């Protein structure tokens, strides 16, 4: 089977943050990122969010992708992904059946220094899967 056939038009991009959801946790995380950024555990959040909001270039990039986007915190991920265990943070491609495909792993995100590099890598991976024809 061709890789493009493996991911239907209903495939979703799932971004899973290594942080818990909720307003109190968001405030705590913002302070942590500001005071001790080197020890902040979510590289995906550190790359793509400022103090309180998603960086505008990342937001534009994501919402131009022709996929549904799902944003999950670690406390929501196991339930939403059917108990799938994975290292966080991660960016996944979920076709709705079976385990989601890891597009960008925790190790890759943790080593990443710039959003532009993340955007390029994500486009490359989506093209490799056949979801995007660039």
Short mmCIF file of N, CA and C in Angstrom, two decimals:
data_model
loop_
_atom_site.label_atom_id
_atom_site.label_comp_id
_atom_site.label_asym_id
_atom_site.label_seq_id
_atom_site.Cartn_x
_atom_site.Cartn_y
_atom_site.Cartn_z
N UNK A 1 0.84 -1.18 0.00
CA UNK A 1 0.00 0.00 0.00
C UNK A 1 0.88 1.23 0.00
N UNK A 2 0.51 2.22 -0.79
CA UNK A 2 1.21 3.49 -0.85
C UNK A 2 1.01 4.24 0.47
N UNK A 3 2.03 4.96 0.95
CA UNK A 3 1.91 5.68 2.22
C UNK A 3 0.76 6.68 2.18
N UNK A 4 0.54 7.30 1.04
CA UNK A 4 -0.55 8.27 0.93
C UNK A 4 -1.90 7.61 1.18
N UNK A 5 -2.04 6.33 0.79
CA UNK A 5 -3.29 5.61 1.02
C UNK A 5 -3.51 5.31 2.50
N UNK A 6 -2.43 5.31 3.28
CA UNK A 6 -2.54 4.97 4.70
C UNK A 6 -3.15 6.11 5.52
N UNK A 7 -3.17 7.32 4.99
CA UNK A 7 -3.66 8.46 5.74
C UNK A 7 -4.78 9.15 4.97
N UNK A 8 -6.02 8.88 5.38
CA UNK A 8 -7.16 9.44 4.67
C UNK A 8 -7.27 10.95 4.86
N UNK A 9 -8.16 11.56 4.12
CA UNK A 9 -8.38 13.00 4.20
C UNK A 9 -8.82 13.43 5.59
N UNK A 10 -9.30 12.49 6.39
CA UNK A 10 -9.75 12.80 7.75
C UNK A 10 -8.62 12.72 8.77
N UNK A 11 -7.40 12.48 8.31
CA UNK A 11 -6.26 12.41 9.24
C UNK A 11 -6.13 13.72 10.01
N UNK A 12 -5.67 13.60 11.26
CA UNK A 12 -5.54 14.78 12.13
C UNK A 12 -4.10 14.93 12.57
N UNK A 13 -3.69 16.18 12.69
CA UNK A 13 -2.40 16.51 13.27
C UNK A 13 -2.63 16.69 14.76
N UNK A 14 -1.93 15.92 15.57
CA UNK A 14 -2.12 15.96 17.02
C UNK A 14 -0.84 16.46 17.67
N UNK A 15 -0.95 17.59 18.36
CA UNK A 15 0.19 18.17 19.06
C UNK A 15 0.00 17.91 20.54
N UNK A 16 0.92 17.16 21.13
CA UNK A 16 0.79 16.76 22.53
C UNK A 16 1.90 17.44 23.33
N UNK A 17 1.48 18.29 24.25
CA UNK A 17 2.41 19.07 25.07
C UNK A 17 2.78 18.31 26.34
N UNK A 18 3.99 18.49 26.79
CA UNK A 18 4.46 17.87 28.03
C UNK A 18 4.17 18.82 29.19
N UNK A 19 2.90 19.15 29.33
CA UNK A 19 2.41 20.05 30.38
C UNK A 19 0.95 19.69 30.62
N UNK A 20 0.49 19.96 31.81
CA UNK A 20 -0.91 19.68 32.14
C UNK A 20 -1.79 20.85 31.74
N UNK A 21 -3.05 20.57 31.43
CA UNK A 21 -4.00 21.58 31.01
C UNK A 21 -4.57 22.35 32.19
N UNK A 22 -5.30 23.40 31.87
CA UNK A 22 -5.97 24.20 32.89
C UNK A 22 -5.30 25.55 33.09
N UNK A 23 -6.10 26.51 33.54
CA UNK A 23 -5.63 27.88 33.71
C UNK A 23 -4.50 27.99 34.74
N UNK A 24 -4.65 27.35 35.88
CA UNK A 24 -3.62 27.42 36.92
C UNK A 24 -2.30 26.85 36.40
N UNK A 25 -2.36 25.73 35.70
CA UNK A 25 -1.14 25.14 35.12
C UNK A 25 -0.54 26.04 34.06
N UNK A 26 -1.37 26.73 33.27
CA UNK A 26 -0.87 27.65 32.25
C UNK A 26 -0.09 28.80 32.89
N UNK A 27 -0.61 29.34 33.98
CA UNK A 27 0.07 30.42 34.69
C UNK A 27 1.39 29.91 35.27
N UNK A 28 1.34 28.76 35.89
CA UNK A 28 2.56 28.16 36.46
C UNK A 28 3.61 27.92 35.38
N UNK A 29 3.17 27.40 34.23
CA UNK A 29 4.10 27.15 33.13
C UNK A 29 4.70 28.44 32.59
N UNK A 30 3.90 29.49 32.47
CA UNK A 30 4.40 30.78 31.98
C UNK A 30 5.50 31.31 32.89
N UNK A 31 5.28 31.21 34.18
CA UNK A 31 6.29 31.67 35.15
C UNK A 31 7.54 30.81 35.04
N UNK A 32 7.36 29.50 34.94
CA UNK A 32 8.50 28.58 34.84
C UNK A 32 9.33 28.91 33.60
N UNK A 33 8.67 29.11 32.45
CA UNK A 33 9.39 29.44 31.21
C UNK A 33 10.17 30.73 31.34
N UNK A 34 9.60 31.69 32.07
CA UNK A 34 10.27 32.99 32.22
C UNK A 34 11.43 32.95 33.21
N UNK A 35 11.22 32.25 34.31
CA UNK A 35 12.21 32.26 35.39
C UNK A 35 13.32 31.23 35.18
N UNK A 36 12.96 30.04 34.74
CA UNK A 36 13.95 28.97 34.55
C UNK A 36 13.70 28.25 33.23
N UNK A 37 13.90 28.94 32.11
CA UNK A 37 13.58 28.33 30.81
C UNK A 37 14.36 27.06 30.50
N UNK A 38 15.56 26.95 31.01
CA UNK A 38 16.38 25.77 30.72
C UNK A 38 15.80 24.50 31.36
N UNK A 39 14.99 24.65 32.39
CA UNK A 39 14.43 23.48 33.07
C UNK A 39 12.96 23.23 32.70
N UNK A 40 12.43 24.05 31.80
CA UNK A 40 11.03 23.87 31.42
C UNK A 40 10.90 22.57 30.61
N UNK A 41 9.99 21.65 30.99
CA UNK A 41 9.96 20.31 30.40
C UNK A 41 9.27 20.18 29.04
N UNK A 42 8.63 21.23 28.54
CA UNK A 42 7.92 21.09 27.27
C UNK A 42 8.58 21.94 26.18
N UNK A 43 9.42 21.30 25.40
CA UNK A 43 10.11 22.02 24.32
C UNK A 43 9.15 22.46 23.23
N UNK A 44 8.07 21.72 23.00
CA UNK A 44 7.08 22.13 22.00
C UNK A 44 6.44 23.45 22.42
N UNK A 45 6.08 23.56 23.66
CA UNK A 45 5.49 24.80 24.17
C UNK A 45 6.52 25.93 24.14
N UNK A 46 7.73 25.64 24.57
CA UNK A 46 8.77 26.67 24.60
C UNK A 46 9.06 27.21 23.20
N UNK A 47 9.01 26.35 22.19
CA UNK A 47 9.26 26.77 20.82
C UNK A 47 8.10 27.55 20.21
N UNK A 48 6.89 27.18 20.56
CA UNK A 48 5.73 27.68 19.82
C UNK A 48 4.87 28.69 20.56
N UNK A 49 5.12 28.88 21.85
CA UNK A 49 4.33 29.83 22.64
C UNK A 49 5.23 30.86 23.29
N UNK A 50 4.70 32.08 23.40
CA UNK A 50 5.34 33.12 24.18
C UNK A 50 4.82 33.03 25.61
N UNK A 51 4.72 34.16 26.27
CA UNK A 51 4.23 34.17 27.65
C UNK A 51 2.83 33.58 27.78
N UNK A 52 1.94 33.99 26.89
CA UNK A 52 0.55 33.58 27.08
C UNK A 52 -0.12 33.09 25.81
N UNK A 53 0.49 33.27 24.68
CA UNK A 53 -0.20 32.92 23.44
C UNK A 53 0.76 32.27 22.45
N UNK A 54 0.16 31.57 21.49
CA UNK A 54 0.93 30.93 20.43
C UNK A 54 1.60 32.02 19.58
N UNK A 55 2.84 31.79 19.20
CA UNK A 55 3.54 32.73 18.31
C UNK A 55 2.77 32.82 17.00
N UNK A 56 2.64 34.02 16.47
CA UNK A 56 1.80 34.24 15.29
C UNK A 56 2.31 33.51 14.06
N UNK A 57 3.62 33.38 13.87
CA UNK A 57 4.12 32.67 12.69
C UNK A 57 3.79 31.18 12.78
N UNK A 58 3.87 30.61 13.96
CA UNK A 58 3.52 29.20 14.16
C UNK A 58 2.01 29.01 13.94
N UNK A 59 1.21 29.92 14.48
CA UNK A 59 -0.25 29.84 14.31
C UNK A 59 -0.61 29.87 12.82
N UNK A 60 -0.04 30.81 12.07
CA UNK A 60 -0.32 30.89 10.63
C UNK A 60 0.11 29.61 9.91
N UNK A 61 1.31 29.12 10.26
CA UNK A 61 1.82 27.90 9.66
C UNK A 61 0.85 26.73 9.89
N UNK A 62 0.48 26.52 11.15
CA UNK A 62 -0.40 25.40 11.49
C UNK A 62 -1.74 25.48 10.78
N UNK A 63 -2.34 26.63 10.82
CA UNK A 63 -3.69 26.74 10.31
C UNK A 63 -3.76 26.81 8.79
N UNK A 64 -2.62 26.90 8.14
CA UNK A 64 -2.58 26.77 6.69
C UNK A 64 -2.47 25.31 6.26
N UNK A 65 -2.10 24.45 7.17
CA UNK A 65 -2.01 23.02 6.84
C UNK A 65 -3.42 22.46 6.64
N UNK A 66 -3.63 21.67 5.60
CA UNK A 66 -4.97 21.15 5.30
C UNK A 66 -5.34 19.92 6.13
N UNK A 67 -5.18 20.02 7.42
CA UNK A 67 -5.49 18.93 8.35
C UNK A 67 -6.23 19.50 9.54
N UNK A 68 -7.08 18.68 10.14
CA UNK A 68 -7.65 19.06 11.43
C UNK A 68 -6.50 19.06 12.45
N UNK A 69 -6.51 20.01 13.36
CA UNK A 69 -5.49 20.08 14.41
C UNK A 69 -6.13 19.80 15.75
N UNK A 70 -5.43 18.99 16.55
CA UNK A 70 -5.88 18.67 17.90
C UNK A 70 -4.72 19.00 18.83
N UNK A 71 -5.01 19.78 19.88
CA UNK A 71 -4.00 20.17 20.85
C UNK A 71 -4.33 19.49 22.16
N UNK A 72 -3.38 18.71 22.67
CA UNK A 72 -3.59 17.96 23.91
C UNK A 72 -2.48 18.25 24.90
N UNK A 73 -2.86 18.26 26.17
CA UNK A 73 -1.87 18.31 27.25
C UNK A 73 -1.63 16.87 27.72
N UNK A 74 -0.56 16.65 28.44
CA UNK A 74 -0.22 15.27 28.83
C UNK A 74 -1.32 14.61 29.65
N UNK A 75 -2.05 15.40 30.47
CA UNK A 75 -3.11 14.81 31.28
C UNK A 75 -4.33 14.43 30.44
N UNK A 76 -4.40 14.86 29.19
CA UNK A 76 -5.51 14.53 28.29
C UNK A 76 -5.12 13.47 27.26
N UNK A 77 -3.84 13.31 27.03
CA UNK A 77 -3.34 12.52 25.90
C UNK A 77 -3.68 11.03 25.97
N UNK A 78 -3.44 10.40 27.09
CA UNK A 78 -3.66 8.95 27.17
C UNK A 78 -5.11 8.60 26.86
N UNK A 79 -6.04 9.35 27.40
CA UNK A 79 -7.46 9.08 27.15
C UNK A 79 -7.81 9.37 25.69
N UNK A 80 -7.36 10.48 25.17
CA UNK A 80 -7.71 10.89 23.81
C UNK A 80 -7.07 9.99 22.76
N UNK A 81 -5.93 9.42 23.08
CA UNK A 81 -5.21 8.59 22.11
C UNK A 81 -5.36 7.10 22.39
N UNK A 82 -6.36 6.74 23.15
CA UNK A 82 -6.65 5.33 23.39
C UNK A 82 -5.57 4.62 24.18
N UNK A 83 -4.93 5.30 25.10
CA UNK A 83 -3.92 4.68 25.94
C UNK A 83 -2.55 4.57 25.31
N UNK A 84 -2.36 5.15 24.13
CA UNK A 84 -1.05 5.13 23.47
C UNK A 84 -0.01 5.75 24.39
N UNK A 85 1.07 5.05 24.61
CA UNK A 85 2.17 5.55 25.43
C UNK A 85 3.24 6.16 24.53
N UNK A 86 3.66 7.37 24.84
CA UNK A 86 4.73 7.97 24.06
C UNK A 86 5.46 9.00 24.89
N UNK A 87 6.69 9.25 24.48
CA UNK A 87 7.49 10.28 25.13
C UNK A 87 6.96 11.62 24.67
N UNK A 88 6.87 12.55 25.61
CA UNK A 88 6.33 13.86 25.32
C UNK A 88 7.39 14.94 25.46
N UNK A 89 7.20 16.00 24.71
CA UNK A 89 6.13 16.33 23.78
C UNK A 89 6.29 15.57 22.47
N UNK A 90 5.26 15.62 21.64
CA UNK A 90 5.31 14.94 20.34
C UNK A 90 4.28 15.55 19.41
N UNK A 91 4.55 15.41 18.12
CA UNK A 91 3.58 15.79 17.09
C UNK A 91 3.26 14.52 16.31
N UNK A 92 1.98 14.20 16.24
CA UNK A 92 1.53 12.93 15.67
C UNK A 92 0.61 13.14 14.48
N UNK A 93 0.49 12.09 13.69
CA UNK A 93 -0.50 12.04 12.63
C UNK A 93 -1.44 10.89 12.99
N UNK A 94 -2.70 11.23 13.19
CA UNK A 94 -3.70 10.24 13.60
C UNK A 94 -4.69 10.02 12.47
N UNK A 95 -4.70 8.80 11.94
CA UNK A 95 -5.61 8.45 10.85
C UNK A 95 -6.94 7.91 11.37
N UNK A 96 -7.06 7.80 12.69
CA UNK A 96 -8.32 7.34 13.27
C UNK A 96 -8.39 5.85 13.56
N UNK A 97 -7.47 5.08 13.02
CA UNK A 97 -7.45 3.64 13.27
C UNK A 97 -6.02 3.24 13.61
N UNK A 98 -5.87 2.50 14.67
CA UNK A 98 -4.53 2.07 15.08
C UNK A 98 -3.77 3.17 15.77
N UNK A 99 -2.51 2.88 16.01
CA UNK A 99 -1.64 3.83 16.70
C UNK A 99 -1.33 5.01 15.79
N UNK A 100 -1.31 6.22 16.34
CA UNK A 100 -0.91 7.36 15.53
C UNK A 100 0.57 7.29 15.18
N UNK A 101 0.94 7.90 14.08
CA UNK A 101 2.32 7.95 13.62
C UNK A 101 3.01 9.15 14.25
N UNK A 102 4.17 8.92 14.85
CA UNK A 102 4.94 10.03 15.41
C UNK A 102 5.65 10.74 14.26
N UNK A 103 5.28 11.99 14.03
CA UNK A 103 5.92 12.80 12.99
C UNK A 103 7.16 13.49 13.52
N UNK A 104 7.06 14.05 14.73
CA UNK A 104 8.20 14.71 15.36
C UNK A 104 8.25 14.21 16.80
N UNK A 105 9.34 13.55 17.14
CA UNK A 105 9.47 12.89 18.44
C UNK A 105 9.90 13.88 19.53
N UNK A 106 9.80 13.42 20.76
CA UNK A 106 10.25 14.22 21.90
C UNK A 106 11.74 14.54 21.77
N UNK A 107 12.53 13.56 21.37
CA UNK A 107 13.98 13.79 21.23
C UNK A 107 14.26 14.87 20.19
N UNK A 108 13.53 14.83 19.08
CA UNK A 108 13.73 15.84 18.04
C UNK A 108 13.28 17.22 18.52
N UNK A 109 12.15 17.27 19.20
CA UNK A 109 11.67 18.55 19.73
C UNK A 109 12.61 19.11 20.78
N UNK A 110 13.11 18.23 21.64
CA UNK A 110 14.01 18.68 22.70
C UNK A 110 15.33 19.23 22.15
N UNK A 111 15.75 18.75 20.99
CA UNK A 111 17.00 19.21 20.37
C UNK A 111 16.80 20.46 19.50
N UNK A 112 15.55 20.78 19.20
CA UNK A 112 15.23 21.87 18.28
C UNK A 112 15.46 23.23 18.95
N UNK A 113 16.02 24.15 18.18
CA UNK A 113 16.30 25.48 18.71
C UNK A 113 15.40 26.58 18.15
N UNK A 114 14.80 26.35 16.98
CA UNK A 114 14.05 27.42 16.32
C UNK A 114 12.74 26.89 15.73
N UNK A 115 11.73 27.73 15.76
CA UNK A 115 10.43 27.36 15.17
C UNK A 115 10.54 27.08 13.69
N UNK A 116 11.35 27.84 12.99
CA UNK A 116 11.46 27.64 11.53
C UNK A 116 11.99 26.23 11.22
N UNK A 117 12.89 25.75 12.02
CA UNK A 117 13.39 24.38 11.83
C UNK A 117 12.28 23.37 12.09
N UNK A 118 11.46 23.64 13.08
CA UNK A 118 10.33 22.76 13.38
C UNK A 118 9.33 22.77 12.21
N UNK A 119 9.04 23.94 11.68
CA UNK A 119 8.11 24.05 10.55
C UNK A 119 8.64 23.26 9.35
N UNK A 120 9.92 23.41 9.06
CA UNK A 120 10.52 22.72 7.92
C UNK A 120 10.46 21.20 8.12
N UNK A 121 10.79 20.74 9.32
CA UNK A 121 10.77 19.31 9.61
C UNK A 121 9.34 18.76 9.51
N UNK A 122 8.39 19.47 10.05
CA UNK A 122 7.01 19.00 10.00
C UNK A 122 6.50 18.94 8.56
N UNK A 123 6.80 19.93 7.75
CA UNK A 123 6.42 19.88 6.34
C UNK A 123 7.05 18.69 5.63
N UNK A 124 8.33 18.45 5.92
CA UNK A 124 9.04 17.32 5.32
C UNK A 124 8.37 16.00 5.69
N UNK A 125 8.03 15.83 6.96
CA UNK A 125 7.41 14.58 7.42
C UNK A 125 6.01 14.41 6.83
N UNK A 126 5.26 15.48 6.74
CA UNK A 126 3.92 15.39 6.15
C UNK A 126 4.01 15.05 4.66
N UNK A 127 5.03 15.56 4.00
CA UNK A 127 5.22 15.23 2.59
C UNK A 127 5.62 13.75 2.46
N UNK A 128 6.51 13.27 3.33
CA UNK A 128 6.93 11.86 3.31
C UNK A 128 5.76 10.91 3.49
N UNK A 129 4.79 11.29 4.31
CA UNK A 129 3.64 10.41 4.54
C UNK A 129 2.66 10.45 3.38
N UNK A 130 2.79 11.45 2.51
CA UNK A 130 1.87 11.60 1.42
C UNK A 130 0.67 12.45 1.75
N UNK A 131 0.62 12.96 2.97
CA UNK A 131 -0.50 13.82 3.38
C UNK A 131 -0.44 15.15 2.63
N UNK A 132 0.75 15.65 2.43
CA UNK A 132 0.94 16.90 1.68
C UNK A 132 1.69 16.60 0.39
N UNK A 133 1.28 17.22 -0.65
CA UNK A 133 2.02 17.14 -1.91
C UNK A 133 2.59 18.53 -2.16
N UNK A 134 3.86 18.69 -1.84
CA UNK A 134 4.48 20.01 -1.98
C UNK A 134 5.17 20.17 -3.31
#
